[in-house]
Amino acid sequence: MKDIICLTDRDSDLEKAASLLKSGKVVALPTETVYGLAADATNCEAVASVFAAKGRPADNPLIIHVTSLSMMEKYTEDIPRAAYRLAEAFWPGPLTMILPKKNNVPEIVTGGLDTVAVRMPSHPVMRKIIDLVGKPLAAPSANLSGSPSPTTLAHVRKDMNGRIEAVVDGGECTVGVESTVICFDGYDSIRILRPGFITAEDLRKYVDEVIIDENILSDVVPEVKEVRSPGMKYKHYSPAARVVLVCGDLDHFIKYAATRKDEGMCCLIYDQDAEGFPFKYMTYGSDSEEQAKQIFSKLREADEKGVKNLYVRAPQKDGVGLAVYNRLIRAAGYEVVET
Ligand code: AMP
Ligand code: MG
């Protein structure tokens, strides 16, 4: 395929992107979480091209992106009342709800499941394009399967050049990690399948019960376990560098790193750890929200710098930090060290 076309966020370019999507092409689009690889969710061949471009396993279902509740209702049924409360509170925004699907959602989108994941994004470019297409857009993250998710146009171009038609520039993603994915265990009981920017504490204000699925924090390789969110079972988000996630305070982190000094070593630490830090390092922000925004670009930067072994000081395991921790366990291929 030819070189990827880079479009701006000007109206004429958004119309070009929409007409490519209407003709069944795949276009990468900015969202507030990460860049997505979008296709018309009702067009099986277009959706098949998304899986092909990413090299994504067919059993890992896609999220469909909508701009209205009526668009959601057209493709889902038996919607619990709590889903409307959550939509009112968090949409448009980084929350994805798993709902029973109608027959008009192709099986290829849902990996054969009888549910579909739905989200209403807030990024103005994504919203404008969904409205121009007039259909929900199925969109996983716009990286090669297994790589860190893309949060800038440059990341998308690196992974997708020659594999898809076009990418629209919407600047750097503000959230930086993928949406919080929830399913309904009961009418007023939800389960977090993938942590994101919207936290368990945020959700608890609107439903009776919020369960955090055990796989989120587990560092047990999940091939051996049952996983309710298919995407969470793969090694994922990984740069070429080996990543080791190191839990514990700064002193313990430094002692651990001291025993592993070698040429290709680099540490990824908090901003406030940097003063006097004795080894080669990069920083990824000073709190969980900044870490969420930066984590994927830092993993990519490690590869650009030729890092062989990246020792990451683990983030907090609560609030938004839980999302960062969850991505890092997988980036590390479950190599997690307690110091
Ligand atoms: P991504 O497209 O990379 O943002 O990943 C979407 C996530 O949502 C993956 O972890 C999927 O496994 C999960 N997901 C999508 N649809 C469903 C569904 N119907 N049931 C459970 N998990 C889903
Ligand atoms: Mg992804």
Short mmCIF file of C-alpha atoms and ligand atoms in Angstrom, two decimals:
data_model
loop_
_atom_site.label_atom_id
_atom_site.label_comp_id
_atom_site.label_asym_id
_atom_site.label_seq_id
_atom_site.Cartn_x
_atom_site.Cartn_y
_atom_site.Cartn_z
CA MET A 1 0.00 0.00 0.00
CA LYS A 2 1.05 3.62 -0.56
CA ASP A 3 2.39 5.91 2.16
CA ILE A 4 -0.17 6.88 4.77
CA ILE A 5 -1.98 10.18 4.05
CA CYS A 6 -1.69 12.64 6.96
CA LEU A 7 -4.82 14.78 7.26
CA THR A 8 -5.29 17.88 9.43
CA ASP A 9 -8.30 18.68 11.59
CA ARG A 10 -9.63 21.20 9.02
CA ASP A 11 -13.22 20.57 7.90
CA SER A 12 -12.22 19.70 4.33
CA ASP A 13 -9.81 17.04 5.64
CA LEU A 14 -12.39 15.63 8.06
CA GLU A 15 -14.74 15.26 5.11
CA LYS A 16 -12.02 13.39 3.22
CA ALA A 17 -11.53 11.06 6.20
CA ALA A 18 -15.29 10.46 6.43
CA SER A 19 -15.60 9.66 2.75
CA LEU A 20 -12.70 7.17 2.99
CA LEU A 21 -14.49 5.51 5.92
CA LYS A 22 -17.79 5.44 4.04
CA SER A 23 -16.06 3.64 1.17
CA GLY A 24 -14.85 0.91 3.55
CA LYS A 25 -11.31 2.19 4.15
CA VAL A 26 -9.47 2.23 7.50
CA VAL A 27 -8.47 5.63 8.92
CA ALA A 28 -6.63 6.32 12.20
CA LEU A 29 -8.36 8.98 14.28
CA PRO A 30 -7.49 10.87 17.46
CA THR A 31 -9.55 10.28 20.60
CA GLU A 32 -9.03 11.63 24.10
CA THR A 33 -7.63 8.23 25.22
CA VAL A 34 -5.29 7.02 22.43
CA TYR A 35 -5.41 7.12 18.61
CA GLY A 36 -7.90 4.60 17.20
CA LEU A 37 -7.88 2.58 13.99
CA ALA A 38 -11.38 3.27 12.74
CA ALA A 39 -13.71 1.53 10.30
CA ASP A 40 -17.47 1.58 9.69
CA ALA A 41 -18.63 -0.91 12.35
CA THR A 42 -21.43 -2.18 10.08
CA ASN A 43 -19.09 -3.05 7.21
CA CYS A 44 -17.59 -6.52 7.78
CA GLU A 45 -14.86 -6.12 5.18
CA ALA A 46 -13.77 -2.77 6.59
CA VAL A 47 -13.63 -4.25 10.10
CA ALA A 48 -11.64 -7.23 8.76
CA SER A 49 -9.11 -4.71 7.40
CA VAL A 50 -8.70 -3.26 10.90
CA PHE A 51 -7.79 -6.68 12.31
CA ALA A 52 -5.42 -7.26 9.38
CA ALA A 53 -3.69 -3.85 9.69
CA LYS A 54 -3.00 -4.38 13.39
CA GLY A 55 -2.33 -8.11 13.27
CA ARG A 56 -4.98 -8.40 16.00
CA PRO A 57 -6.28 -11.85 17.03
CA ALA A 58 -9.86 -12.36 15.79
CA ASP A 59 -11.11 -13.27 19.29
CA ASN A 60 -10.23 -9.82 20.68
CA PRO A 61 -13.37 -7.73 20.10
CA LEU A 62 -13.52 -4.05 19.14
CA ILE A 63 -15.23 -1.09 20.79
CA ILE A 64 -17.86 0.74 18.73
CA HIS A 65 -17.84 4.53 19.08
CA VAL A 66 -21.09 6.52 19.01
CA THR A 67 -22.09 10.16 19.40
CA SER A 68 -25.61 9.74 20.83
CA LEU A 69 -27.68 7.46 23.03
CA SER A 70 -29.98 6.82 20.10
CA MET A 71 -27.01 5.53 18.10
CA MET A 72 -26.17 3.24 21.03
CA GLU A 73 -29.79 2.03 21.24
CA LYS A 74 -29.82 1.19 17.55
CA TYR A 75 -27.12 -1.47 18.09
CA THR A 76 -27.74 -2.70 21.67
CA GLU A 77 -30.68 -4.05 23.71
CA ASP A 78 -31.71 -4.79 27.33
CA ILE A 79 -29.79 -1.72 28.45
CA PRO A 80 -29.76 -1.53 32.28
CA ARG A 81 -30.96 1.72 33.83
CA ALA A 82 -27.56 2.08 35.48
CA ALA A 83 -26.01 2.30 32.01
CA TYR A 84 -28.00 5.47 31.37
CA ARG A 85 -26.87 6.92 34.71
CA LEU A 86 -23.26 6.17 33.86
CA ALA A 87 -23.66 7.62 30.37
CA GLU A 88 -25.14 10.79 31.86
CA ALA A 89 -22.23 11.07 34.30
CA PHE A 90 -19.26 10.07 32.11
CA TRP A 91 -20.17 10.43 28.43
CA PRO A 92 -18.77 11.81 26.31
CA GLY A 93 -15.60 10.43 27.87
CA PRO A 94 -13.29 7.47 28.49
CA LEU A 95 -15.82 4.87 29.70
CA THR A 96 -16.73 1.78 27.66
CA MET A 97 -19.81 -0.29 28.53
CA ILE A 98 -20.36 -3.91 27.47
CA LEU A 99 -24.02 -4.37 26.49
CA PRO A 100 -26.11 -7.07 24.80
CA LYS A 101 -25.83 -6.57 21.05
CA LYS A 102 -28.50 -6.47 18.38
CA ASN A 103 -28.19 -8.56 15.22
CA ASN A 104 -27.05 -5.54 13.20
CA VAL A 105 -23.62 -5.63 14.89
CA PRO A 106 -21.49 -7.95 12.76
CA GLU A 107 -19.91 -10.91 14.57
CA ILE A 108 -16.47 -9.91 13.41
CA VAL A 109 -16.72 -6.76 15.60
CA THR A 110 -17.47 -8.73 18.76
CA GLY A 111 -15.28 -11.78 18.15
CA GLY A 112 -18.43 -13.90 18.12
CA LEU A 113 -19.64 -12.70 21.56
CA ASP A 114 -23.32 -11.77 22.05
CA THR A 115 -22.30 -8.48 23.69
CA VAL A 116 -20.74 -5.35 22.21
CA ALA A 117 -18.49 -2.73 23.81
CA VAL A 118 -19.79 0.85 23.33
CA ARG A 119 -18.18 4.21 24.04
CA MET A 120 -19.06 7.84 23.36
CA PRO A 121 -15.75 9.69 22.85
CA SER A 122 -15.26 13.38 23.65
CA HIS A 123 -12.55 14.27 21.13
CA PRO A 124 -14.09 16.78 18.70
CA VAL A 125 -12.36 15.29 15.65
CA MET A 126 -13.61 11.76 16.38
CA ARG A 127 -17.12 13.05 17.07
CA LYS A 128 -17.27 15.11 13.91
CA ILE A 129 -16.18 12.16 11.79
CA ILE A 130 -18.67 9.73 13.37
CA ASP A 131 -21.42 12.24 12.60
CA LEU A 132 -20.25 12.71 9.02
CA VAL A 133 -20.19 8.93 8.49
CA GLY A 134 -23.53 8.53 10.28
CA LYS A 135 -22.56 5.09 11.62
CA PRO A 136 -20.71 3.88 14.71
CA LEU A 137 -16.99 3.45 14.13
CA ALA A 138 -15.29 0.29 15.38
CA ALA A 139 -11.85 1.30 16.58
CA PRO A 140 -9.12 -0.45 18.55
CA SER A 141 -5.92 1.40 19.36
CA ALA A 142 -3.95 2.31 16.22
CA ASN A 143 -0.77 0.37 17.07
CA LEU A 144 0.55 -2.94 15.79
CA SER A 145 -0.93 -5.63 18.02
CA GLY A 146 1.26 -6.05 21.09
CA SER A 147 3.00 -2.64 20.85
CA PRO A 148 2.50 0.39 23.08
CA SER A 149 -0.65 2.33 22.15
CA PRO A 150 -0.19 5.51 20.07
CA THR A 151 -0.80 8.90 21.65
CA THR A 152 0.54 11.08 18.81
CA LEU A 153 0.31 11.12 15.02
CA ALA A 154 4.02 10.20 14.84
CA HIS A 155 3.36 6.98 16.79
CA VAL A 156 0.54 6.02 14.41
CA ARG A 157 2.67 6.76 11.36
CA LYS A 158 5.51 4.60 12.69
CA ASP A 159 3.26 1.55 13.19
CA MET A 160 0.73 1.99 10.38
CA ASN A 161 2.56 3.54 7.42
CA GLY A 162 1.81 1.40 4.36
CA ARG A 163 -0.87 -0.56 6.24
CA ILE A 164 -3.81 1.88 6.24
CA GLU A 165 -5.12 4.69 4.08
CA ALA A 166 -4.87 7.80 6.29
CA VAL A 167 -4.46 9.31 9.75
CA VAL A 168 -6.04 12.52 11.06
CA ASP A 169 -3.93 14.74 13.32
CA GLY A 170 -5.71 15.69 16.53
CA GLY A 171 -2.66 16.56 18.61
CA GLU A 172 -1.41 14.61 21.61
CA CYS A 173 -4.08 12.56 23.40
CA THR A 174 -5.01 14.16 26.72
CA VAL A 175 -5.78 10.98 28.72
CA GLY A 176 -3.08 8.72 27.29
CA VAL A 177 -4.41 5.30 28.36
CA GLU A 178 -7.36 3.40 26.90
CA SER A 179 -10.89 3.71 28.28
CA THR A 180 -12.17 2.05 31.44
CA VAL A 181 -14.11 -1.06 30.29
CA ILE A 182 -17.05 -2.24 32.41
CA CYS A 183 -19.69 -4.94 32.14
CA PHE A 184 -22.90 -5.40 34.12
CA ASP A 185 -22.95 -8.31 36.57
CA GLY A 186 -26.46 -7.29 37.64
CA TYR A 187 -28.74 -4.31 37.02
CA ASP A 188 -26.90 -2.20 39.60
CA SER A 189 -23.63 -4.07 39.85
CA ILE A 190 -20.73 -3.47 37.50
CA ARG A 191 -17.35 -5.08 37.01
CA ILE A 192 -14.26 -3.23 35.81
CA LEU A 193 -12.62 -5.40 33.16
CA ARG A 194 -9.97 -2.86 32.18
CA PRO A 195 -9.01 0.10 34.41
CA GLY A 196 -8.72 3.55 32.83
CA PHE A 197 -8.97 7.23 33.61
CA ILE A 198 -12.45 6.77 35.14
CA THR A 199 -11.78 5.02 38.42
CA ALA A 200 -13.68 2.62 40.68
CA GLU A 201 -14.18 5.51 43.11
CA ASP A 202 -15.71 7.65 40.33
CA LEU A 203 -18.07 4.83 39.33
CA ARG A 204 -19.14 3.96 42.89
CA LYS A 205 -21.08 7.23 43.08
CA TYR A 206 -23.53 5.97 40.47
CA VAL A 207 -24.03 2.23 41.08
CA ASP A 208 -24.57 0.01 44.13
CA GLU A 209 -21.62 -2.27 43.52
CA VAL A 210 -18.32 -1.94 41.65
CA ILE A 211 -16.20 -5.08 41.42
CA ILE A 212 -12.61 -4.84 40.24
CA ASP A 213 -11.98 -7.92 38.13
CA GLU A 214 -9.18 -9.98 39.63
CA ASN A 215 -7.22 -10.08 36.36
CA ILE A 216 -6.58 -6.34 36.50
CA LEU A 217 -3.95 -6.54 39.21
CA SER A 218 -2.94 -10.13 38.79
CA ASP A 219 0.61 -10.80 37.72
CA VAL A 220 -0.20 -14.41 36.92
CA VAL A 221 0.19 -15.13 33.21
CA PRO A 222 -3.46 -15.31 32.16
CA GLU A 223 -3.28 -18.01 29.50
CA VAL A 224 -3.91 -20.39 32.37
CA LYS A 225 -6.94 -18.52 33.69
CA GLU A 226 -10.38 -17.60 32.47
CA VAL A 227 -10.46 -13.98 31.30
CA ARG A 228 -13.71 -12.12 30.69
CA SER A 229 -12.19 -9.34 28.62
CA PRO A 230 -10.39 -11.15 25.80
CA GLY A 231 -7.95 -8.29 25.17
CA MET A 232 -6.57 -8.52 28.67
CA LYS A 233 -5.07 -11.97 28.19
CA TYR A 234 -2.33 -11.04 25.78
CA LYS A 235 1.17 -9.72 26.39
CA HIS A 236 0.51 -6.22 25.25
CA TYR A 237 1.72 -2.64 25.12
CA SER A 238 5.33 -3.87 24.87
CA PRO A 239 8.29 -2.06 23.36
CA ALA A 240 11.19 -4.07 21.90
CA ALA A 241 13.12 -3.40 25.12
CA ARG A 242 12.68 -5.86 27.97
CA VAL A 243 10.53 -4.16 30.62
CA VAL A 244 10.74 -5.04 34.32
CA LEU A 245 8.19 -3.51 36.67
CA VAL A 246 9.76 -2.82 40.06
CA CYS A 247 7.45 -2.21 43.03
CA GLY A 248 8.58 -0.52 46.24
CA ASP A 249 10.03 2.78 47.44
CA LEU A 250 12.83 4.74 45.76
CA ASP A 251 15.63 3.39 47.99
CA HIS A 252 14.68 -0.19 47.24
CA PHE A 253 14.35 0.63 43.56
CA ILE A 254 17.90 2.07 43.49
CA LYS A 255 19.32 -0.96 45.33
CA TYR A 256 17.60 -3.29 42.88
CA ALA A 257 18.81 -1.33 39.84
CA ALA A 258 22.40 -1.25 41.21
CA THR A 259 22.62 -5.03 40.84
CA ARG A 260 21.56 -4.85 37.21
CA LYS A 261 23.78 -2.17 35.73
CA ASP A 262 24.77 -2.83 32.15
CA GLU A 263 25.16 -0.97 28.88
CA GLY A 264 21.59 -1.17 27.69
CA MET A 265 20.00 -0.41 31.05
CA CYS A 266 17.69 2.53 31.68
CA CYS A 267 15.30 3.33 34.52
CA LEU A 268 11.87 4.92 34.11
CA ILE A 269 11.19 6.85 37.32
CA TYR A 270 8.95 9.56 38.72
CA ASP A 271 9.91 13.23 38.07
CA GLN A 272 10.55 13.73 41.78
CA ASP A 273 13.03 10.78 41.84
CA ALA A 274 15.35 12.39 39.30
CA GLU A 275 17.55 14.62 41.48
CA GLY A 276 20.79 12.77 42.16
CA PHE A 277 19.48 9.55 40.58
CA PRO A 278 22.61 7.44 40.02
CA PHE A 279 21.77 5.57 36.79
CA LYS A 280 20.67 6.39 33.26
CA TYR A 281 16.99 7.34 33.46
CA MET A 282 13.88 8.82 31.86
CA THR A 283 10.95 10.19 33.86
CA TYR A 284 7.23 9.70 33.29
CA GLY A 285 5.52 12.42 35.32
CA SER A 286 4.96 13.18 38.98
CA ASP A 287 1.46 11.81 39.57
CA SER A 288 -0.80 9.10 38.20
CA GLU A 289 -2.59 11.34 35.69
CA GLU A 290 0.69 12.52 34.17
CA GLN A 291 1.97 8.95 34.15
CA ALA A 292 -1.14 7.81 32.28
CA LYS A 293 -0.56 10.52 29.70
CA GLN A 294 3.13 9.72 29.21
CA ILE A 295 3.54 5.99 29.74
CA PHE A 296 3.12 4.80 26.15
CA SER A 297 5.30 7.50 24.61
CA LYS A 298 8.05 6.72 27.15
CA LEU A 299 7.94 3.02 26.27
CA ARG A 300 8.34 3.98 22.62
CA GLU A 301 11.12 6.44 23.49
CA ALA A 302 13.04 3.64 25.21
CA ASP A 303 13.23 1.82 21.87
CA GLU A 304 14.29 4.97 20.03
CA LYS A 305 17.16 5.31 22.50
CA GLY A 306 18.23 1.70 22.00
CA VAL A 307 17.44 0.69 25.59
CA LYS A 308 17.71 -3.08 26.12
CA ASN A 309 16.45 -3.38 29.71
CA LEU A 310 13.99 -0.84 31.07
CA TYR A 311 13.39 -0.92 34.84
CA VAL A 312 10.18 0.92 35.61
CA ARG A 313 9.40 2.29 39.06
CA ALA A 314 5.83 1.02 39.52
CA PRO A 315 3.04 3.59 39.78
CA GLN A 316 0.47 3.72 42.60
CA LYS A 317 -1.99 0.85 42.42
CA ASP A 318 -5.09 2.96 43.02
CA GLY A 319 -7.09 5.66 41.22
CA VAL A 320 -5.78 6.36 37.72
CA GLY A 321 -2.50 4.70 38.78
CA LEU A 322 -4.28 1.35 38.60
CA ALA A 323 -4.67 1.81 34.82
CA VAL A 324 -0.97 2.60 34.42
CA TYR A 325 0.00 -0.35 36.63
CA ASN A 326 -2.27 -2.68 34.65
CA ARG A 327 -0.67 -1.65 31.33
CA LEU A 328 2.83 -1.98 32.74
CA ILE A 329 2.28 -5.53 34.06
CA ARG A 330 1.46 -6.52 30.49
CA ALA A 331 4.24 -4.43 28.92
CA ALA A 332 6.58 -6.30 31.26
CA GLY A 333 5.18 -9.65 30.12
CA TYR A 334 4.32 -10.28 33.80
CA GLU A 335 7.92 -9.70 34.97
CA VAL A 336 7.05 -7.88 38.19
CA VAL A 337 9.51 -7.57 41.08
CA GLU A 338 8.60 -6.72 44.70
CA THR A 339 11.56 -5.05 46.46
P1 AMP B 1 -8.84 -1.77 22.42
O1 AMP B 1 -9.61 -1.95 21.18
O2 AMP B 1 -7.37 -2.01 22.24
O3 AMP B 1 -9.14 -0.50 23.15
O4 AMP B 1 -9.37 -2.94 23.36
C1 AMP B 1 -10.76 -3.10 23.62
C2 AMP B 1 -10.91 -3.87 24.91
O5 AMP B 1 -12.29 -4.10 25.19
C3 AMP B 1 -10.23 -5.22 24.84
O6 AMP B 1 -9.63 -5.50 26.07
C4 AMP B 1 -11.40 -6.14 24.56
O7 AMP B 1 -11.16 -7.46 24.96
C5 AMP B 1 -12.52 -5.49 25.37
N1 AMP B 1 -13.85 -5.83 24.84
C6 AMP B 1 -14.39 -5.40 23.69
N2 AMP B 1 -15.60 -5.95 23.49
C7 AMP B 1 -15.85 -6.75 24.54
C8 AMP B 1 -16.95 -7.60 24.93
N3 AMP B 1 -18.03 -7.71 24.17
N4 AMP B 1 -16.83 -8.28 26.09
C9 AMP B 1 -15.73 -8.16 26.87
N5 AMP B 1 -14.67 -7.38 26.56
C10 AMP B 1 -14.71 -6.69 25.41
MG MG B 2 -5.19 -1.77 22.14
#
